[in-house]
Coordinates of C-alpha atoms and ligand atoms in Angstrom, one line a residue:
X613 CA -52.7 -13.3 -13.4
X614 CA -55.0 -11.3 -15.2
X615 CA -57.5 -12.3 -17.9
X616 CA -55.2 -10.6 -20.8
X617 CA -52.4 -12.0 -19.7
X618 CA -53.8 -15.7 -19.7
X619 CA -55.0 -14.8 -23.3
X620 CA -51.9 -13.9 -24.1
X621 CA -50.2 -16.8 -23.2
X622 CA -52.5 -19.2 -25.1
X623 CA -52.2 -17.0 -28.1
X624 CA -48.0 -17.6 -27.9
X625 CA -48.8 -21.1 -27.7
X626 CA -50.9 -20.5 -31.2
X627 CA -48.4 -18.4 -33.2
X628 CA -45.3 -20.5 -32.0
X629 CA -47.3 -23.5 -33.2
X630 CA -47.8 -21.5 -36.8
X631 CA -44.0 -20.9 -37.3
X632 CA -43.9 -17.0 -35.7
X633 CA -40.6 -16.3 -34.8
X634 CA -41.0 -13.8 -32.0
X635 CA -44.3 -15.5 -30.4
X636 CA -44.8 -13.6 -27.0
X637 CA -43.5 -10.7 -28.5
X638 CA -46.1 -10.6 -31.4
X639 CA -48.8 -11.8 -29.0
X640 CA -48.8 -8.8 -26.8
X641 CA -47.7 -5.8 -29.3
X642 CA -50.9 -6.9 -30.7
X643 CA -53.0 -7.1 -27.2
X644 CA -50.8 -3.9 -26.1
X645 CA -51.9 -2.1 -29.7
X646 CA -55.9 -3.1 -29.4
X647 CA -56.1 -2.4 -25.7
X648 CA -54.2 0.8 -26.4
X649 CA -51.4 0.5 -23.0
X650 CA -47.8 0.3 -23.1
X651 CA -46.6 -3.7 -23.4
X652 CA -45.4 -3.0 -19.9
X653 CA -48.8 -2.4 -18.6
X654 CA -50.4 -4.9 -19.8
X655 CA -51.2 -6.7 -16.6
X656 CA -52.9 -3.6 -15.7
X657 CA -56.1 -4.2 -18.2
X658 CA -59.0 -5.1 -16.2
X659 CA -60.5 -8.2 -16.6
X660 CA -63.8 -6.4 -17.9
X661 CA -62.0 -4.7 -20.7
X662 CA -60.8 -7.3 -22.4
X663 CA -61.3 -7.0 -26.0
X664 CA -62.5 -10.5 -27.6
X665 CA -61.1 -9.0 -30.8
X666 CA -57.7 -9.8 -30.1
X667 CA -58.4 -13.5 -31.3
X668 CA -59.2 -12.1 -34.6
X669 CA -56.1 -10.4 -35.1
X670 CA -54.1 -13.4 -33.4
X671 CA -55.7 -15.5 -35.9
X672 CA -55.0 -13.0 -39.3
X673 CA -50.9 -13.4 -37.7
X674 CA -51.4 -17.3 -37.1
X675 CA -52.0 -17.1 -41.0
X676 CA -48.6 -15.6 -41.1
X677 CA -50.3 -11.7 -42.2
X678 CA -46.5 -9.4 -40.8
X679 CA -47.8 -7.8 -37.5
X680 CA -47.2 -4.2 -39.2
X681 CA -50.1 -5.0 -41.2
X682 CA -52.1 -5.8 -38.3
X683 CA -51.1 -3.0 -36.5
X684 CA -50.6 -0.5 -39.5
X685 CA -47.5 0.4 -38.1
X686 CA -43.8 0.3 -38.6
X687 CA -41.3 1.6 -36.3
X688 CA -38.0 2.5 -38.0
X689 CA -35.1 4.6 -36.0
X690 CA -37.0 7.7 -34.5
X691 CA -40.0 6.7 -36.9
X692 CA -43.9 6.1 -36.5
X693 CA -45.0 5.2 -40.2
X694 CA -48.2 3.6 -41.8
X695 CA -47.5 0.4 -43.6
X696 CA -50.2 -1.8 -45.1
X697 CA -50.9 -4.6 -48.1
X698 CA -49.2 -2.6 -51.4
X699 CA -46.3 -1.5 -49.4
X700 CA -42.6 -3.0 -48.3
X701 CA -42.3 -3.1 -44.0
X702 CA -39.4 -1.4 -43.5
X703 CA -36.7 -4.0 -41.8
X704 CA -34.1 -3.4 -38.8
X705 CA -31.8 -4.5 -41.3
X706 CA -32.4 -1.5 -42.9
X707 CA -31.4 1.0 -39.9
X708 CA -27.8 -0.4 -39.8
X709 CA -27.0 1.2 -42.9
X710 CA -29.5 4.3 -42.5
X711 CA -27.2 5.1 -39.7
X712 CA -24.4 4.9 -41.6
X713 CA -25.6 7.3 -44.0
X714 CA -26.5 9.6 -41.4
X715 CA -23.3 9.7 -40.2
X716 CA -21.4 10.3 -43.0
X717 CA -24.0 13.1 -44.1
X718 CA -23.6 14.9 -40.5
X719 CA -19.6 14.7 -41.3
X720 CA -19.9 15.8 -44.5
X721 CA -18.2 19.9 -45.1
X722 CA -21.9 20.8 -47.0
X723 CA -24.3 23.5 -45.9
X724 CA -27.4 21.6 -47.7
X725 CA -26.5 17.9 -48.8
X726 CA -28.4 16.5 -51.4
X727 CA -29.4 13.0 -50.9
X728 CA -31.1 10.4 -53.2
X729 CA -33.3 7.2 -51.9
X730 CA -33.6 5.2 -54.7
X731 CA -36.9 3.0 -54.2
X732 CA -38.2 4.7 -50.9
X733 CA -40.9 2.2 -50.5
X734 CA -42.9 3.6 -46.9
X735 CA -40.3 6.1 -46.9
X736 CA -38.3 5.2 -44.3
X737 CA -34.6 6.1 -45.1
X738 CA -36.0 9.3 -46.8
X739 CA -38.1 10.2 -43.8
X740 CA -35.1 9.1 -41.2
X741 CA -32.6 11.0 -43.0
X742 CA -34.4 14.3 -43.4
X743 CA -35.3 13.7 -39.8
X744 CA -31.8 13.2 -38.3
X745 CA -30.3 15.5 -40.9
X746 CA -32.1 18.2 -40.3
X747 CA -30.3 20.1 -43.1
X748 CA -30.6 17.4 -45.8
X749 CA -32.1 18.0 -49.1
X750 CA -33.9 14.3 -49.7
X751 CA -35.2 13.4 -53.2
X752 CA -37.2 10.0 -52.7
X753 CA -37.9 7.6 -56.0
X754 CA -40.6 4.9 -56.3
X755 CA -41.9 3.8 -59.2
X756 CA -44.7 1.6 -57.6
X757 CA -47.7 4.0 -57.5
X758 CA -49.5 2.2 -54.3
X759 CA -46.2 2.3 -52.5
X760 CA -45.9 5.9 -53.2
X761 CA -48.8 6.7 -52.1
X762 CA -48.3 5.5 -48.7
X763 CA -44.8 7.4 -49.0
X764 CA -46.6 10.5 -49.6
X765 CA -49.0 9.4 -46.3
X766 CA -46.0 9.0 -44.3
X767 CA -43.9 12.2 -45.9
X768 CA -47.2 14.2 -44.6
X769 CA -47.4 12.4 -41.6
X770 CA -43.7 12.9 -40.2
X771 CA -44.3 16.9 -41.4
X772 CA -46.5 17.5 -38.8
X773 CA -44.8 15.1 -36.5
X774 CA -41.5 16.5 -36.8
X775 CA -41.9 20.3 -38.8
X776 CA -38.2 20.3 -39.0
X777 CA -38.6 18.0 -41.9
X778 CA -41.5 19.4 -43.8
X779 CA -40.3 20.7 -47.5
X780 CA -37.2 18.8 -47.1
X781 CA -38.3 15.4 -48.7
X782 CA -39.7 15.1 -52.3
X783 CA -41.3 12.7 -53.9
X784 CA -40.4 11.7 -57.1
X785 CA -42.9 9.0 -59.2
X786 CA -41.3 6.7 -61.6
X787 CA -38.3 4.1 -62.3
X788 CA -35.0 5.6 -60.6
X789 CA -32.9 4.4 -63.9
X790 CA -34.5 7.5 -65.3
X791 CA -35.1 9.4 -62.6
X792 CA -33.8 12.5 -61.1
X793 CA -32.2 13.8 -64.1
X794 CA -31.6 17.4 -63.4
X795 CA -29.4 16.5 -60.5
X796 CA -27.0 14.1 -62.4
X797 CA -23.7 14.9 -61.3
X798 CA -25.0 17.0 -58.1
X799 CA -26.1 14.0 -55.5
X800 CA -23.5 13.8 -52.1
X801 CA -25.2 10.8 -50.9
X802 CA -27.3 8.0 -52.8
X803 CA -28.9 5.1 -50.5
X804 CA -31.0 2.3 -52.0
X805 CA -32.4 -0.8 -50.4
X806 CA -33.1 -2.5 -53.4
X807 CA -35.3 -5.8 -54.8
X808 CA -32.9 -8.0 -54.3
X809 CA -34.0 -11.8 -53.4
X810 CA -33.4 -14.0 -56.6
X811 CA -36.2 -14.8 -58.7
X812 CA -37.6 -18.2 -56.8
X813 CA -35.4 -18.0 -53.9
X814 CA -37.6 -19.4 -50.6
X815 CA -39.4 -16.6 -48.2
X816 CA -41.4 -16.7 -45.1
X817 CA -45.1 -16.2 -45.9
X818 CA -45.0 -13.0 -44.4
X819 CA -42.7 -11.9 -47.0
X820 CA -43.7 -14.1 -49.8
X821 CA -47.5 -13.3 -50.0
X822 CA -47.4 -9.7 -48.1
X823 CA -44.6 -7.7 -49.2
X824 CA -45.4 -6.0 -52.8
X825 CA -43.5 -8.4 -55.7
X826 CA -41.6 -5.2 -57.2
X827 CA -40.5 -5.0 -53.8
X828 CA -38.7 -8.3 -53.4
X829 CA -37.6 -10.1 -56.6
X830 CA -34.3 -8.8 -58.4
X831 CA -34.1 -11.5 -61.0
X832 CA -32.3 -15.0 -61.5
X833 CA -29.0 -13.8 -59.6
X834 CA -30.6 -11.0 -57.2
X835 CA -28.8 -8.5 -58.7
X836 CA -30.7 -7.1 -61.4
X837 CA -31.6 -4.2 -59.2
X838 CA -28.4 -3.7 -57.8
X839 CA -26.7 -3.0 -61.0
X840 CA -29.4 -0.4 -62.0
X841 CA -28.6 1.2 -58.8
X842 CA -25.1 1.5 -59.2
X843 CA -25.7 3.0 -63.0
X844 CA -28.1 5.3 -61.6
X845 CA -25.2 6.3 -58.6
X846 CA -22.7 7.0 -61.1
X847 CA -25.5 9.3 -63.0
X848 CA -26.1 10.9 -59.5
X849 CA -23.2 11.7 -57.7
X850 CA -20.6 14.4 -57.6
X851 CA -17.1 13.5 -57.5
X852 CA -16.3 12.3 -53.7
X853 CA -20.1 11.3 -53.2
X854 CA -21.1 8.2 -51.3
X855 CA -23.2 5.5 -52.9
X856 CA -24.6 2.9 -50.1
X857 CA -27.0 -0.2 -51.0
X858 CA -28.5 -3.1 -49.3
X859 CA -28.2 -6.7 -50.2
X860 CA -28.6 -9.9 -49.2
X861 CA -26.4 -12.2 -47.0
X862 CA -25.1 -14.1 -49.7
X863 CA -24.8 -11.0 -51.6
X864 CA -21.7 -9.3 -50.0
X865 CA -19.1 -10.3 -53.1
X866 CA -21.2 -9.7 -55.7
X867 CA -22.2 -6.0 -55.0
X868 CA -18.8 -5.1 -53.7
X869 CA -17.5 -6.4 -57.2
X870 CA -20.2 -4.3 -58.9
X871 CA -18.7 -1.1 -56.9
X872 CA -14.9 -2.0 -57.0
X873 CA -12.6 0.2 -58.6
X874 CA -12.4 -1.4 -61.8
X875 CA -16.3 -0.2 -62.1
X876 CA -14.7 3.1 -61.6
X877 CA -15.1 3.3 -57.7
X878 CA -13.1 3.9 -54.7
X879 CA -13.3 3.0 -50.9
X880 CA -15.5 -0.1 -51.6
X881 CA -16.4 -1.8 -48.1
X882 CA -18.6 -4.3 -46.9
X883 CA -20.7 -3.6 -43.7
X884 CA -22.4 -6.0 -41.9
X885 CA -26.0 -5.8 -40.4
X886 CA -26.7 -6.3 -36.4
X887 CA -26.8 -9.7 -36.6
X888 CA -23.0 -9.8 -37.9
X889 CA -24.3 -10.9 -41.5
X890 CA -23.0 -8.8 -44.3
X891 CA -25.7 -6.5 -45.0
X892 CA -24.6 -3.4 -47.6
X893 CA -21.8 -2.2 -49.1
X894 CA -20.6 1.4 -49.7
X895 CA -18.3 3.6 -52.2
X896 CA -17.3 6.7 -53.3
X897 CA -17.3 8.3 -56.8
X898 CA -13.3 9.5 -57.4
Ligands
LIG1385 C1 -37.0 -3.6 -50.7 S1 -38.1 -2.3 -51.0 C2 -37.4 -1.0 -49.9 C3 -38.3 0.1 -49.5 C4 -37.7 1.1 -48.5 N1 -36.6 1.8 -49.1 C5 -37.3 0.3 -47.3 O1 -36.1 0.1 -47.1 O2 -38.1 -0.1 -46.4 C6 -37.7 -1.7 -52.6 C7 -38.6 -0.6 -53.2 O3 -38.0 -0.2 -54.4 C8 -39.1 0.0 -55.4 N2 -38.5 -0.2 -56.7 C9 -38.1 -1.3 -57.3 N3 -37.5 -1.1 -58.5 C10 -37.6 0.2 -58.7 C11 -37.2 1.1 -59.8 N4 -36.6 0.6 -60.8 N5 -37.5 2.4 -59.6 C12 -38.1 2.9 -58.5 N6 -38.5 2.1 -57.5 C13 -38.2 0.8 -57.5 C14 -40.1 -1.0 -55.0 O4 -41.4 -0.7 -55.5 C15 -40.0 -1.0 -53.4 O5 -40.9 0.0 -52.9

């Protein structure tokens, strides 16, 4: 055994006390991150360059503060982005039905598809989509201004990164109800993971005192956002474009009845995230 590794050990022992899910896990992408080596290298680190600062940052996620924040990064798909306080961490959750809206984009019979991310947060589904797409057009909303400035970081960021993408996502300030209006009726593809936790509903600290409030809450049913998404959709789309939107677990009836046909929708379908929970749900404009 090395030094690190004993460190590390005690450290699991501290988070999984404090409530951390993934204790080992979060233990060494935090010694991995400071002592800048792969996780599988870890037992590589000489004893003599340990860094005692790892107990700080063990002790800011003992307090429940997300590892992203520690770190400053969020891995999402193919992506590298800056999170920190002021901005959503972009969840796995979230991939599921990126990739679904990837797919359907790379299927779709349109030399330049125009797609909408309505409350891009970090920019993650904007940034995976214009990366994965390479032809997409992506217009990303967000009407928290600290958020978007860490979308605009991250929009620069994945530029350089990845040049194919550079020019093809703009950033659009403000609340997506009103957004985007010179495209109304020109969209092939709006994606939105919305605020939707009910006003009060229990969180994990992480979530609870991390993740920005505008971010989270969508009022006493959860749905408040949901709705405004869907009016925004209708606004959006062309006829035969594809609307998808995150929800919550319990959510899966209630959006798909928001979508159904008698909303004036077709092809409404519920999708379920890794985990097998239902997770979005998707429709088309007739
Ligand atoms: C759950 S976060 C999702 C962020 C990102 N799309 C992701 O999946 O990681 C919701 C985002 O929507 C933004 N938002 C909430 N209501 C909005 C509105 N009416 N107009 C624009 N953005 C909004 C919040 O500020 C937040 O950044």
């Amino acid at each position: 055994m090395s030094l690190l590794l004993d460190e590390i050990a005690i450290a699991t022992a501290r988070l999984a006390q404090a409530g951390v899910e993934s204790p080992r896990t979060d233990a060494e992408v935090i010694a991995a991150w400071l002592h800048g080596v792969p996780r599988g290298e870890l037992h590589l680190v000489p004893d003599a360059g340990f860094d005692p600062r790892f107990w700080d940052d063990i002790a800011r996620r003992e307090a429940r503060e997300p590892l992203q924040h520690i770190t400053g990064v969020a891995y999402f798909r193919y992506l590298e982005l800056a999170v920190r306080p002021g901005v959503f961490v972009p969840r796995p959750e979230t991939e599921v039905m990126t990739g679904w809206a990837i797919e359907q984009l790379a299927a779709m019979d349109v030399a330049e598809p125009v797609v909408a991310d309505l409350g891009t947060g970090s920019g993650a589904i904007a940034l995976a989509i214009a990366q994965e797409v390479p032809r997409a057009r992506v217009h990303a909303v967000e009407a928290d201004p600290l958020a978007a400035r860490w979308a605009e970081r991250n929009i620069a960021a994945t530029a350089a990164a990845a040049p194919h993408t550079a020019g093809r996502v703009s950033l659009h300030a403000g609340d997506f109800a009103t957004a985007l209006t010179d495209l109304n009726g020109q969209v092939d593809l709006v994606v939105s993971n919305p605020p939707y936790i009910p006003d009060g509903a229990w969180v994990p600290p992480e979530v609870g005192e991390y993740d920005p409030a505008t971010a989270l809450w969508g009022g006493p049913d959860g749905m408040h956002a949901v709705r405004a998404v869907a009016a925004t959709a209708a606004r959006l789309l062309r006829p035969g474009g594809l609307v998808a939107v995150e929800h919550g677990a319990q959510q899966g009836a209630a959006v798909y009845w928001v979508f159904a046909e008698s909303s004036g929708w077709r092809s409404t379908r519920n999708h379920a995230d890794l985990a097998g929970r239902d997770r979005f749900v998707t429709a088309a404009r007739p």
